[in-house]
Amino acid sequence: MNIINILEEIEKVDGEIYERLNPRRSAMKDFFNMGKKISLAAMPLALGSMFQKAYGQTTPSTVTDVLNFALALEYLEYHFYNHALVAAPTLVPAGAPTAAITTIRNHELAHVNLLKGALGTSARAEITYAMTDFTAGGLFPLVYSDYLTFLKVAIGFEDTGVRAYKGQAAFLKGNGVLTTALQIHSVEARHASHIRQMLAANGVTGLKPWISLGPGGIANDTGVSAVDAVYVRENNDVQAGVTITGIATGVTKAAAVECFDETLTKAEVVVIANLFLKTGFKL
Amino acid sequence: MKNLTEQNAPELLQKERSVFDSPLERRSFLQFAGAGAASIALIAAGCKKDRGYNPIMSGVTLDFKNDFGVLNYAYALEQLEAAFYIQVASNPPSAFSAAEKAYFQDIQFHEIAHREFFKKVLSTAAIGNLEVDFSSINFADRTSVLNAAKAFEDLGVAAYNGAGVRLTTDAYLTVAGQIVSVEARHAAYIRDIISNGTFADLNTLTALGSSDTNGLDGALTPDKVLAIAKTYVKTQINVINL
C-alpha cells in the first residue's frame, strides 16, 4: 500500500488535498512518521480518519450555494418535463420524441437526486410542481397543449441550464465538485442540442444544434423573443481578449459565435427561473 | 509533494540528485525522462521508476505544472479534431446529406477556431503542430466518419470535463466551460444522426467515466484521454508533472 501514490491520485482530482489535510504541507510529515509506527493492518483506519478530517468538514458556503442554486434549476427542469409526460400524455408524440423527453426527464431527476445527496442536510427546500408555473405568468399559455410551444420553452430551459452551470464554474475552481458540475453541464448541452434538432424537425427553420447568430446579428437565434433573456451576449465573439471572428480563414462571425457558448450570471439566471415559479416560491 | 516523495524513497532521491547535480537543467532532465518507448510517457504516480533513462527525446511535451500545460493539452486535442473535420469537410463521404455536409462544415470551423484560439492564448508557450494518423478512418465511408466523429467528440467532452479541475485561472476555466458545451452539442448531433435519440446515451460512455444513474457525462484525466487519442497521433506526446 503506497500512501504517497494514493495521495497523488487524489491530488489529481483535488489539487487542495494537502491543504485540506492540514494547512501546512510540512505537517504531512507527521502523518508519515506516524505511519511508520503503526501496523500495516491499522493503516486503512488511519487513512480513513485522515480523509474524514479532510472532507468530512463543512463544505465552503460558496460551494453549497452553487450546488443549491443548481438544485433549484434541476427541480424546475425535472418538473417541466415530468409534467408533460405524466399530465399531458398526448402533448409529445409517441415514439422517438417521447423517448427523448423521457431520457431528458430521467437525467434531470438523476441530477436532483445527486445534488440533494451531495448537499445532505444543507440541501435547499424541495421545489414541487405546485410551486411552478410553466406558462410563465401567461407568457406561454399553450406550453402543455401545443407541442411546438413546449419545445420552445424546453430549449430556453436547456440553454439556460448550460449557461448557468458554466457561469458558476469559477466558484468551484480546484474543487472536486467542479468535475461533477461539468459532467452535469455537458449533459445539459447534449439535451439542448437534441431539443434544437427536435424543433428543426418540426419546421422551425434556422435552428442549429449549437447556438448561432440570430437574424440581423442579434444574440437570440430561436426566433422566440420571449426568451431573449436566455441568450443575452450569445452574439459575443471575443473570448479571453481574443477576437474569434476571422481568427482563421472561414471563421465567420456566426462560426465565432457558435463555437463558444456564453455564461449567464446567477442574477441573470434567477430572473429567468423566477418566470417559472409562482409568487412566494421565487428564488 | 516532491519532498514527501523523496523522503519515502531515499534511493530514488540519490539517483535523481546525481542527475540534478550534473550540468543538465531540471527541465531537460524531465524531458529526457518523459520520453518513453510508448508515445505517451508519463511522469506521475507509479511511473517514477522510469526516471533516469530513455535518453531519446522527440515529439511534444505537455507540462501540467501550470495552466499552460492544460491549455496545451486542449490545444493538442483541438488540433486533432480540426485536422479530422478539415479532411471530412473538404471531401465528405458521398452518402452525406446536404444538411450533414453543411453541419460538418460548421463543426470544422468551430474546431479550427478553438485550435487558433489556444494557439493565440498560449503564444510562445504553445506546443508545435501535431502530425495526425487517420489511417484507421475510411473517409469515403459515412459510417466510418460518423463513428470517428462520435469518438472524437465524446472523448473531447470527457477530456475537458476531467481537466477543468486542474485550471487555476478563472478566465481559462470559464473558457474551457464555454468550449466543452459546444463539443457536447457536436457529440449529441453526431450521435443523433448515427441513431436518433442517442444524444445522451450515458450508459454507452462508462469507459469515459460517465454515470447514467447520476446523469453524468464522461470525465477522464489527461493520461487516460491521451492513451485513447494516441491512435490518431503520430507525434509523440510526452506528459510531465501530471
Coordinates of C-alpha atoms in Angstrom, one line a residue:
Chain A
M1 CA 0.0 0.0 0.0
N2 CA 1.7 3.1 -1.2
I3 CA 0.0 6.0 0.6
I4 CA 2.0 8.6 -1.3
N5 CA 0.6 7.3 -4.6
I6 CA -2.9 7.3 -3.2
L7 CA -2.5 10.9 -2.2
E8 CA -1.1 11.7 -5.6
E9 CA -4.0 10.1 -7.2
I10 CA -6.3 12.2 -5.1
E11 CA -4.3 15.3 -5.8
K12 CA -5.0 14.8 -9.5
V13 CA -8.7 15.4 -8.8
D14 CA -8.4 17.5 -5.8
G15 CA -5.4 19.9 -6.0
E16 CA -6.0 21.0 -2.5
I17 CA -5.9 17.7 -0.7
Y18 CA -2.8 18.6 1.3
E19 CA -4.3 21.9 2.3
R20 CA -7.4 20.1 3.3
L21 CA -5.5 17.6 5.4
N22 CA -3.5 20.3 7.0
P23 CA -3.0 23.9 6.1
R24 CA 0.8 23.3 6.4
R25 CA 2.1 20.9 3.9
S26 CA 5.1 20.2 6.1
A27 CA 2.8 18.9 8.8
M28 CA 2.1 15.9 6.5
K29 CA 5.4 14.6 7.6
D30 CA 3.8 13.9 11.0
F31 CA 1.4 11.6 9.3
F32 CA 4.1 9.7 7.5
N33 CA 6.2 9.5 10.6
M34 CA 3.2 8.1 12.4
G35 CA 2.7 5.7 9.6
K36 CA 6.0 4.1 10.3
K37 CA 4.9 3.3 13.8
I38 CA 1.6 1.7 13.2
S39 CA 1.0 -1.7 11.8
L40 CA 0.0 -2.3 8.2
A41 CA -3.4 -3.6 9.3
A42 CA -4.2 -0.3 11.0
M43 CA -3.3 1.8 8.0
P44 CA -6.7 1.8 6.3
L45 CA -8.2 3.1 9.6
A46 CA -5.7 5.8 9.9
L47 CA -6.2 6.8 6.3
G48 CA -9.9 6.8 6.8
S49 CA -9.7 9.2 9.7
M50 CA -7.3 11.4 7.7
F51 CA -9.8 11.7 4.8
Q52 CA -12.7 12.2 7.2
K53 CA -10.7 15.1 8.5
A54 CA -10.1 16.4 5.0
Y55 CA -13.6 16.0 3.5
G56 CA -15.9 15.5 6.4
Q57 CA -15.9 19.1 7.4
T58 CA -18.5 21.6 6.2
T59 CA -18.2 22.4 2.5
P60 CA -17.3 26.0 1.9
S61 CA -20.5 28.1 1.8
T62 CA -19.9 29.3 -1.7
V63 CA -19.8 25.7 -2.9
T64 CA -23.0 24.9 -1.1
D65 CA -24.7 28.0 -2.5
V66 CA -23.7 27.0 -6.1
L67 CA -25.0 23.4 -5.6
N68 CA -28.3 24.6 -4.1
F69 CA -28.7 27.1 -7.0
A70 CA -28.1 24.2 -9.4
L71 CA -30.5 22.0 -7.4
A72 CA -33.3 24.7 -7.8
L73 CA -32.7 24.7 -11.6
E74 CA -32.8 20.9 -11.8
Y75 CA -36.0 20.8 -9.9
L76 CA -37.5 23.2 -12.4
E77 CA -36.3 21.3 -15.4
Y78 CA -37.4 18.0 -13.9
H79 CA -41.0 19.2 -13.2
F80 CA -41.2 20.8 -16.6
Y81 CA -40.6 17.6 -18.5
N82 CA -42.2 15.3 -15.9
H83 CA -45.5 17.2 -16.0
A84 CA -45.6 16.9 -19.8
L85 CA -45.1 13.1 -19.6
V86 CA -47.5 12.4 -16.8
A87 CA -50.2 15.0 -17.1
A88 CA -50.2 15.8 -20.9
P89 CA -49.6 12.4 -22.4
T90 CA -50.7 13.4 -25.9
L91 CA -48.6 16.5 -26.0
V92 CA -45.3 14.9 -27.0
P93 CA -45.8 12.5 -29.9
A94 CA -45.2 8.8 -29.2
G95 CA -42.0 7.1 -30.3
A96 CA -38.7 9.0 -30.6
P97 CA -40.0 12.3 -29.2
T98 CA -41.5 10.7 -26.1
A99 CA -38.4 8.6 -25.7
A100 CA -36.1 11.7 -25.9
I101 CA -38.2 13.7 -23.4
T102 CA -38.2 10.7 -21.1
T103 CA -34.4 10.4 -21.3
I104 CA -34.0 14.1 -20.5
R105 CA -36.6 13.9 -17.7
N106 CA -34.7 11.0 -16.2
H107 CA -31.4 12.8 -16.3
E108 CA -32.9 15.9 -14.6
L109 CA -34.3 13.7 -11.8
A110 CA -30.9 12.0 -11.5
H111 CA -29.3 15.5 -11.2
V112 CA -31.8 16.4 -8.5
N113 CA -31.1 13.3 -6.5
L114 CA -27.3 13.6 -7.0
L115 CA -27.2 17.2 -5.8
K116 CA -29.6 16.5 -2.9
G117 CA -27.4 13.7 -1.8
A118 CA -24.2 15.7 -2.1
L119 CA -25.7 18.6 -0.1
G120 CA -27.2 16.4 2.6
T121 CA -28.7 18.5 5.3
S122 CA -27.5 21.6 3.6
A123 CA -29.9 21.0 0.6
R124 CA -32.5 23.7 -0.1
A125 CA -36.2 23.0 0.4
E126 CA -37.8 20.9 -2.3
I127 CA -39.5 22.7 -5.2
T128 CA -42.7 20.9 -6.0
Y129 CA -44.7 21.0 -9.3
A130 CA -47.3 23.0 -7.4
M131 CA -44.8 25.8 -6.9
T132 CA -44.1 26.2 -10.6
D133 CA -45.8 28.0 -13.4
F134 CA -44.5 26.9 -16.8
T135 CA -46.9 29.3 -18.6
A136 CA -44.6 32.0 -17.1
G137 CA -47.5 34.0 -15.9
G138 CA -49.3 33.6 -19.2
L139 CA -46.3 34.2 -21.5
F140 CA -46.6 30.6 -22.8
P141 CA -50.3 29.8 -22.3
L142 CA -50.0 26.7 -24.6
V143 CA -46.9 25.2 -23.0
Y144 CA -48.7 21.9 -22.2
S145 CA -51.2 21.9 -25.1
D146 CA -49.0 22.9 -28.1
Y147 CA -46.0 20.7 -28.8
L148 CA -44.0 23.4 -30.5
T149 CA -44.5 25.9 -27.6
F150 CA -43.4 23.1 -25.2
L151 CA -40.2 22.6 -27.2
K152 CA -39.5 26.3 -27.4
V153 CA -39.8 26.6 -23.6
A154 CA -37.7 23.4 -23.4
I155 CA -34.8 24.9 -25.4
G156 CA -35.0 28.0 -23.2
F157 CA -34.6 25.8 -20.2
E158 CA -31.7 23.7 -21.6
D159 CA -29.7 26.6 -23.0
T160 CA -30.2 28.5 -19.7
G161 CA -29.0 25.4 -17.8
V162 CA -25.9 25.1 -19.9
R163 CA -25.1 28.8 -19.4
A164 CA -25.9 28.8 -15.7
Y165 CA -23.5 25.9 -14.9
K166 CA -20.6 27.4 -16.7
G167 CA -21.3 30.8 -15.1
Q168 CA -20.7 29.1 -11.7
A169 CA -17.6 27.1 -12.7
A170 CA -15.1 29.7 -11.3
F171 CA -16.7 29.4 -7.9
L172 CA -15.9 25.7 -7.8
K173 CA -12.4 26.2 -9.1
G174 CA -10.0 23.4 -8.0
N175 CA -12.7 21.6 -6.0
G176 CA -13.6 18.0 -6.9
V177 CA -17.3 19.2 -7.1
L178 CA -16.3 21.1 -10.2
T179 CA -15.8 17.9 -12.1
T180 CA -19.3 16.7 -11.2
A181 CA -20.8 20.0 -12.1
L182 CA -19.0 19.9 -15.5
Q183 CA -20.3 16.4 -16.1
I184 CA -23.9 17.6 -15.5
H185 CA -23.2 20.7 -17.6
S186 CA -22.2 18.8 -20.7
V187 CA -25.3 16.5 -20.4
E188 CA -27.5 19.7 -20.4
A189 CA -25.6 20.7 -23.6
R190 CA -26.4 17.4 -25.2
H191 CA -30.1 17.9 -24.2
A192 CA -30.0 21.4 -25.7
S193 CA -28.5 20.0 -29.0
H194 CA -31.3 17.4 -29.3
I195 CA -34.2 19.8 -28.4
R196 CA -32.9 22.1 -31.1
Q197 CA -33.0 19.2 -33.5
M198 CA -36.5 18.4 -32.4
L199 CA -37.6 21.9 -33.2
A200 CA -35.8 21.8 -36.6
A201 CA -37.6 18.5 -37.3
N202 CA -40.9 20.3 -36.6
G203 CA -40.4 23.0 -39.1
V204 CA -38.5 25.7 -37.1
T205 CA -36.0 26.9 -39.6
G206 CA -32.5 28.3 -38.9
L207 CA -32.1 26.4 -35.7
K208 CA -28.8 24.5 -35.4
P209 CA -27.8 22.1 -32.7
W210 CA -25.4 24.9 -31.4
I211 CA -26.4 28.5 -30.6
S212 CA -25.8 30.5 -33.7
L213 CA -26.1 34.2 -34.6
G214 CA -29.7 35.4 -34.6
P215 CA -31.2 37.2 -37.6
G216 CA -29.6 40.6 -38.1
G217 CA -26.8 39.7 -35.7
I218 CA -29.0 39.5 -32.6
A219 CA -28.0 37.2 -29.7
N220 CA -31.2 35.1 -29.7
D221 CA -31.2 32.6 -32.6
T222 CA -34.5 30.9 -31.6
G223 CA -37.0 33.4 -33.1
V224 CA -38.8 33.4 -29.7
S225 CA -38.3 36.9 -28.4
A226 CA -39.9 36.0 -25.1
V227 CA -36.7 34.1 -24.3
D228 CA -34.3 36.9 -25.2
A229 CA -33.0 36.9 -21.6
V230 CA -31.8 33.3 -22.1
Y231 CA -29.5 34.4 -25.0
V232 CA -28.0 37.7 -23.9
R233 CA -24.4 38.1 -25.1
E234 CA -24.6 34.9 -27.2
N235 CA -23.6 37.1 -30.2
N236 CA -20.2 37.8 -28.5
D237 CA -17.2 36.8 -30.5
V238 CA -14.3 37.9 -28.2
Q239 CA -13.1 35.2 -25.8
A240 CA -10.4 35.9 -23.1
G241 CA -9.4 39.0 -25.1
V242 CA -9.1 37.2 -28.4
T243 CA -11.4 38.1 -31.3
I244 CA -12.6 34.8 -32.8
T245 CA -14.2 36.2 -36.0
G246 CA -11.5 35.9 -38.7
I247 CA -9.1 34.0 -36.5
A248 CA -8.6 31.7 -39.4
T249 CA -9.9 31.6 -43.0
G250 CA -13.6 30.8 -43.0
V251 CA -14.3 31.6 -39.3
T252 CA -17.2 34.0 -39.8
K253 CA -19.0 35.9 -37.1
A254 CA -21.6 33.2 -37.0
A255 CA -19.0 30.4 -36.6
A256 CA -17.2 32.5 -33.9
V257 CA -20.5 32.9 -32.0
E258 CA -21.4 29.2 -32.4
C259 CA -18.1 27.7 -31.2
F260 CA -18.2 29.3 -27.7
D261 CA -21.3 29.2 -25.5
E262 CA -21.6 32.1 -23.2
T263 CA -22.1 32.3 -19.4
L264 CA -25.0 33.7 -17.5
T265 CA -24.5 35.2 -14.1
K266 CA -26.5 33.8 -11.2
A267 CA -28.6 37.0 -11.1
E268 CA -29.5 36.7 -14.7
V269 CA -30.5 33.0 -14.3
V270 CA -32.6 33.9 -11.2
V271 CA -34.6 36.3 -13.3
I272 CA -35.3 33.6 -15.9
A273 CA -36.0 30.9 -13.3
N274 CA -38.4 33.2 -11.4
L275 CA -40.6 33.5 -14.5
F276 CA -41.5 29.8 -13.9
L277 CA -42.0 30.0 -10.2
K278 CA -45.2 31.1 -8.5
T279 CA -45.2 34.1 -6.2
G280 CA -44.0 33.1 -2.8
F281 CA -41.6 30.5 -4.2
K282 CA -39.3 32.6 -6.3
L283 CA -35.6 32.3 -5.9
Chain B
M1 CA 4.9 16.9 -2.7
K2 CA 8.4 16.4 -4.1
N3 CA 9.9 16.4 -0.6
L4 CA 7.4 13.9 0.6
T5 CA 8.0 11.6 -2.3
E6 CA 11.7 11.7 -1.9
Q7 CA 11.5 11.2 1.8
N8 CA 9.9 7.9 1.3
A9 CA 12.3 6.8 -1.4
P10 CA 15.8 7.8 -0.4
E11 CA 17.4 5.6 -3.0
L12 CA 15.4 7.3 -5.8
L13 CA 16.4 10.6 -4.3
Q14 CA 20.0 9.6 -4.6
K15 CA 19.6 8.7 -8.2
E16 CA 17.8 12.0 -9.0
R17 CA 20.3 14.1 -7.2
S18 CA 23.1 12.7 -9.3
V19 CA 21.2 13.9 -12.4
F20 CA 20.3 17.2 -10.9
D21 CA 23.8 17.8 -9.9
S22 CA 25.0 17.3 -13.4
P23 CA 25.1 20.3 -15.8
L24 CA 21.7 19.2 -17.1
E25 CA 18.9 21.6 -16.5
R26 CA 16.0 20.2 -14.5
R27 CA 13.6 20.9 -17.3
S28 CA 15.6 19.0 -19.8
F29 CA 16.0 16.2 -17.4
L30 CA 12.3 15.9 -17.2
Q31 CA 12.1 16.0 -20.9
F32 CA 14.6 13.1 -21.2
A33 CA 12.7 11.2 -18.6
G34 CA 9.5 11.9 -20.3
A35 CA 10.5 10.1 -23.5
G36 CA 9.2 6.6 -23.0
A37 CA 9.0 3.8 -25.5
A38 CA 5.3 4.4 -25.7
S39 CA 4.1 7.5 -27.4
I40 CA 2.6 8.7 -24.2
A41 CA 5.1 8.9 -21.5
L42 CA 4.0 9.7 -18.0
I43 CA 5.9 11.0 -15.1
A44 CA 3.3 10.7 -12.4
A45 CA 2.3 8.3 -9.7
G46 CA 3.5 4.8 -10.4
C47 CA 5.9 5.8 -13.1
K48 CA 8.7 7.1 -11.1
K49 CA 10.9 4.1 -11.6
D50 CA 11.1 5.1 -15.3
R51 CA 13.0 8.2 -14.4
G52 CA 16.6 8.4 -15.4
Y53 CA 16.7 6.5 -18.6
N54 CA 15.2 6.7 -22.1
P55 CA 17.5 9.3 -23.4
I56 CA 15.8 9.9 -26.7
M57 CA 13.5 13.0 -26.7
S58 CA 11.1 13.7 -29.5
G59 CA 7.6 14.9 -30.0
V60 CA 5.9 17.5 -27.9
T61 CA 5.7 17.8 -24.1
L62 CA 2.7 18.7 -22.1
D63 CA 3.9 20.1 -18.8
F64 CA 1.0 20.1 -16.4
K65 CA 2.8 22.2 -13.8
N66 CA 0.6 25.1 -14.6
D67 CA -2.4 26.3 -16.6
F68 CA -0.4 26.4 -19.8
G69 CA 0.0 22.7 -19.6
V70 CA -3.7 22.3 -19.5
L71 CA -4.3 24.8 -22.3
N72 CA -1.6 23.0 -24.4
Y73 CA -3.4 19.7 -23.7
A74 CA -6.6 21.3 -25.1
Y75 CA -4.7 22.8 -28.0
A76 CA -3.4 19.3 -28.8
L77 CA -6.9 17.8 -28.8
E78 CA -8.3 20.7 -30.9
Q79 CA -5.5 20.3 -33.4
L80 CA -6.6 16.7 -33.7
E81 CA -10.3 17.5 -34.1
A82 CA -9.6 20.3 -36.5
A83 CA -7.5 18.1 -38.8
F84 CA -10.2 15.4 -38.8
Y85 CA -13.0 17.8 -39.7
I86 CA -10.9 19.6 -42.3
Q87 CA -10.4 16.3 -44.1
V88 CA -14.1 15.4 -43.8
A89 CA -15.4 18.8 -44.9
S90 CA -13.0 19.1 -47.8
N91 CA -14.1 15.7 -49.2
P92 CA -17.2 14.4 -47.4
P93 CA -18.5 10.9 -47.9
S94 CA -20.9 10.7 -50.9
A95 CA -23.6 9.4 -48.6
F96 CA -23.6 12.6 -46.6
S97 CA -26.8 14.6 -47.0
A98 CA -26.7 18.3 -47.8
A99 CA -27.5 19.1 -44.2
E100 CA -24.8 16.9 -42.9
K101 CA -22.3 18.4 -45.2
A102 CA -23.3 21.9 -44.0
Y103 CA -23.1 20.9 -40.3
F104 CA -19.7 19.2 -40.8
Q105 CA -18.5 22.5 -42.4
D106 CA -19.8 24.3 -39.3
I107 CA -18.1 21.9 -36.9
Q108 CA -14.9 22.2 -38.9
F109 CA -14.8 26.0 -38.4
H110 CA -15.6 25.6 -34.7
E111 CA -12.6 23.3 -34.2
I112 CA -10.3 25.5 -36.3
A113 CA -11.4 28.5 -34.2
H114 CA -10.8 26.5 -31.0
R115 CA -7.3 25.5 -32.2
E116 CA -6.4 29.0 -33.2
F117 CA -7.8 30.4 -30.0
F118 CA -5.5 28.2 -27.9
K119 CA -2.5 28.9 -30.2
K120 CA -3.1 32.7 -29.7
V121 CA -3.6 32.5 -25.9
L122 CA -0.5 30.2 -25.5
S123 CA 1.6 32.4 -27.8
T124 CA 5.3 31.4 -27.3
A125 CA 4.3 28.7 -24.8
A126 CA 2.3 26.8 -27.4
I127 CA 3.4 23.3 -28.4
G128 CA 4.2 22.6 -32.0
N129 CA 1.9 21.2 -34.7
L130 CA 0.9 17.6 -34.2
E131 CA 1.2 15.1 -37.0
V132 CA -2.0 13.1 -37.2
D133 CA -2.6 9.5 -38.1
F134 CA -6.1 8.9 -39.5
S135 CA -5.2 5.6 -41.2
S136 CA -7.9 3.8 -39.1
I137 CA -10.6 6.0 -40.6
N138 CA -12.2 5.4 -44.0
F139 CA -13.0 9.0 -45.1
A140 CA -15.2 7.8 -48.1
D141 CA -17.5 5.8 -45.8
R142 CA -20.2 7.7 -43.9
T143 CA -20.4 5.2 -41.0
S144 CA -16.6 5.2 -40.5
V145 CA -16.5 9.0 -40.5
L146 CA -19.5 9.4 -38.2
N147 CA -18.1 6.8 -35.7
A148 CA -14.8 8.6 -35.7
A149 CA -16.5 11.9 -35.2
K150 CA -18.5 10.5 -32.3
A151 CA -15.4 9.1 -30.7
F152 CA -13.6 12.4 -31.0
E153 CA -16.5 14.4 -29.6
D154 CA -17.3 12.1 -26.7
L155 CA -13.6 12.0 -25.8
G156 CA -13.3 15.7 -26.1
V157 CA -16.1 16.3 -23.7
A158 CA -14.6 13.8 -21.2
A159 CA -11.2 15.5 -21.6
Y160 CA -12.5 19.0 -20.9
N161 CA -14.7 17.7 -18.0
G162 CA -11.7 15.9 -16.5
A163 CA -9.2 18.8 -16.9
G164 CA -11.3 21.6 -15.6
V165 CA -10.3 21.0 -12.0
R166 CA -6.6 21.5 -12.9
L167 CA -7.2 25.1 -14.1
T168 CA -6.3 27.8 -11.6
T169 CA -7.2 30.9 -13.6
D170 CA -10.9 31.8 -13.6
A171 CA -10.9 33.1 -17.2
Y172 CA -9.4 29.9 -18.5
L173 CA -11.8 27.7 -16.5
T174 CA -14.7 29.7 -17.9
V175 CA -13.4 29.5 -21.5
A176 CA -13.0 25.7 -21.1
G177 CA -16.6 25.5 -20.0
Q178 CA -17.6 27.6 -23.0
I179 CA -15.9 25.2 -25.3
V180 CA -16.9 21.9 -23.7
S181 CA -20.6 22.6 -24.1
V182 CA -20.1 23.2 -27.8
E183 CA -18.3 19.9 -28.1
A184 CA -21.2 18.3 -26.2
R185 CA -23.6 19.8 -28.7
H186 CA -21.5 18.3 -31.5
A187 CA -21.4 14.9 -29.8
A188 CA -25.2 14.9 -29.4
Y189 CA -25.7 15.9 -33.0
I190 CA -23.4 13.3 -34.4
R191 CA -24.9 10.6 -32.1
D192 CA -28.4 11.6 -33.3
I193 CA -27.5 11.3 -37.0
I194 CA -26.0 7.8 -36.3
S195 CA -29.1 6.8 -34.3
N196 CA -31.8 9.3 -33.4
G197 CA -32.3 9.6 -29.7
T198 CA -28.8 8.5 -28.6
F199 CA -27.7 12.1 -28.0
A200 CA -27.0 11.4 -24.3
D201 CA -26.7 7.6 -24.0
L202 CA -24.7 7.9 -20.9
N203 CA -24.6 4.1 -20.3
T204 CA -22.5 3.8 -23.5
L205 CA -19.9 6.2 -22.1
T206 CA -18.9 4.5 -18.9
A207 CA -15.4 3.8 -20.3
L208 CA -15.1 7.6 -20.4
G209 CA -16.3 8.0 -16.8
S210 CA -20.0 8.6 -17.3
S211 CA -22.7 7.5 -14.9
D212 CA -26.2 7.0 -16.3
T213 CA -27.6 6.6 -12.8
N214 CA -26.4 10.0 -11.8
G215 CA -27.0 11.7 -15.2
L216 CA -23.3 12.4 -15.5
D217 CA -21.3 12.7 -18.8
G218 CA -17.7 11.4 -19.1
A219 CA -14.7 12.8 -17.4
L220 CA -11.2 11.5 -17.8
T221 CA -7.8 12.5 -16.6
P222 CA -5.3 13.6 -19.3
D223 CA -3.2 10.4 -19.2
K224 CA -6.3 8.3 -20.0
V225 CA -7.5 10.7 -22.7
L226 CA -4.1 10.7 -24.4
A227 CA -3.8 6.9 -24.2
I228 CA -7.1 6.8 -26.3
A229 CA -6.2 9.7 -28.6
K230 CA -2.7 8.3 -29.4
T231 CA -4.3 6.1 -32.1
Y232 CA -4.8 9.2 -34.1
V233 CA -1.5 11.0 -33.4
K234 CA 1.9 10.2 -35.0
T235 CA 3.7 12.8 -32.9
Q236 CA 4.9 11.6 -29.6
I237 CA 3.1 13.4 -26.7
N238 CA 5.1 13.4 -23.5
V239 CA 3.4 14.3 -20.3
I240 CA 5.1 15.6 -17.2
N241 CA 4.0 16.9 -13.8
L242 CA 0.6 15.4 -14.1

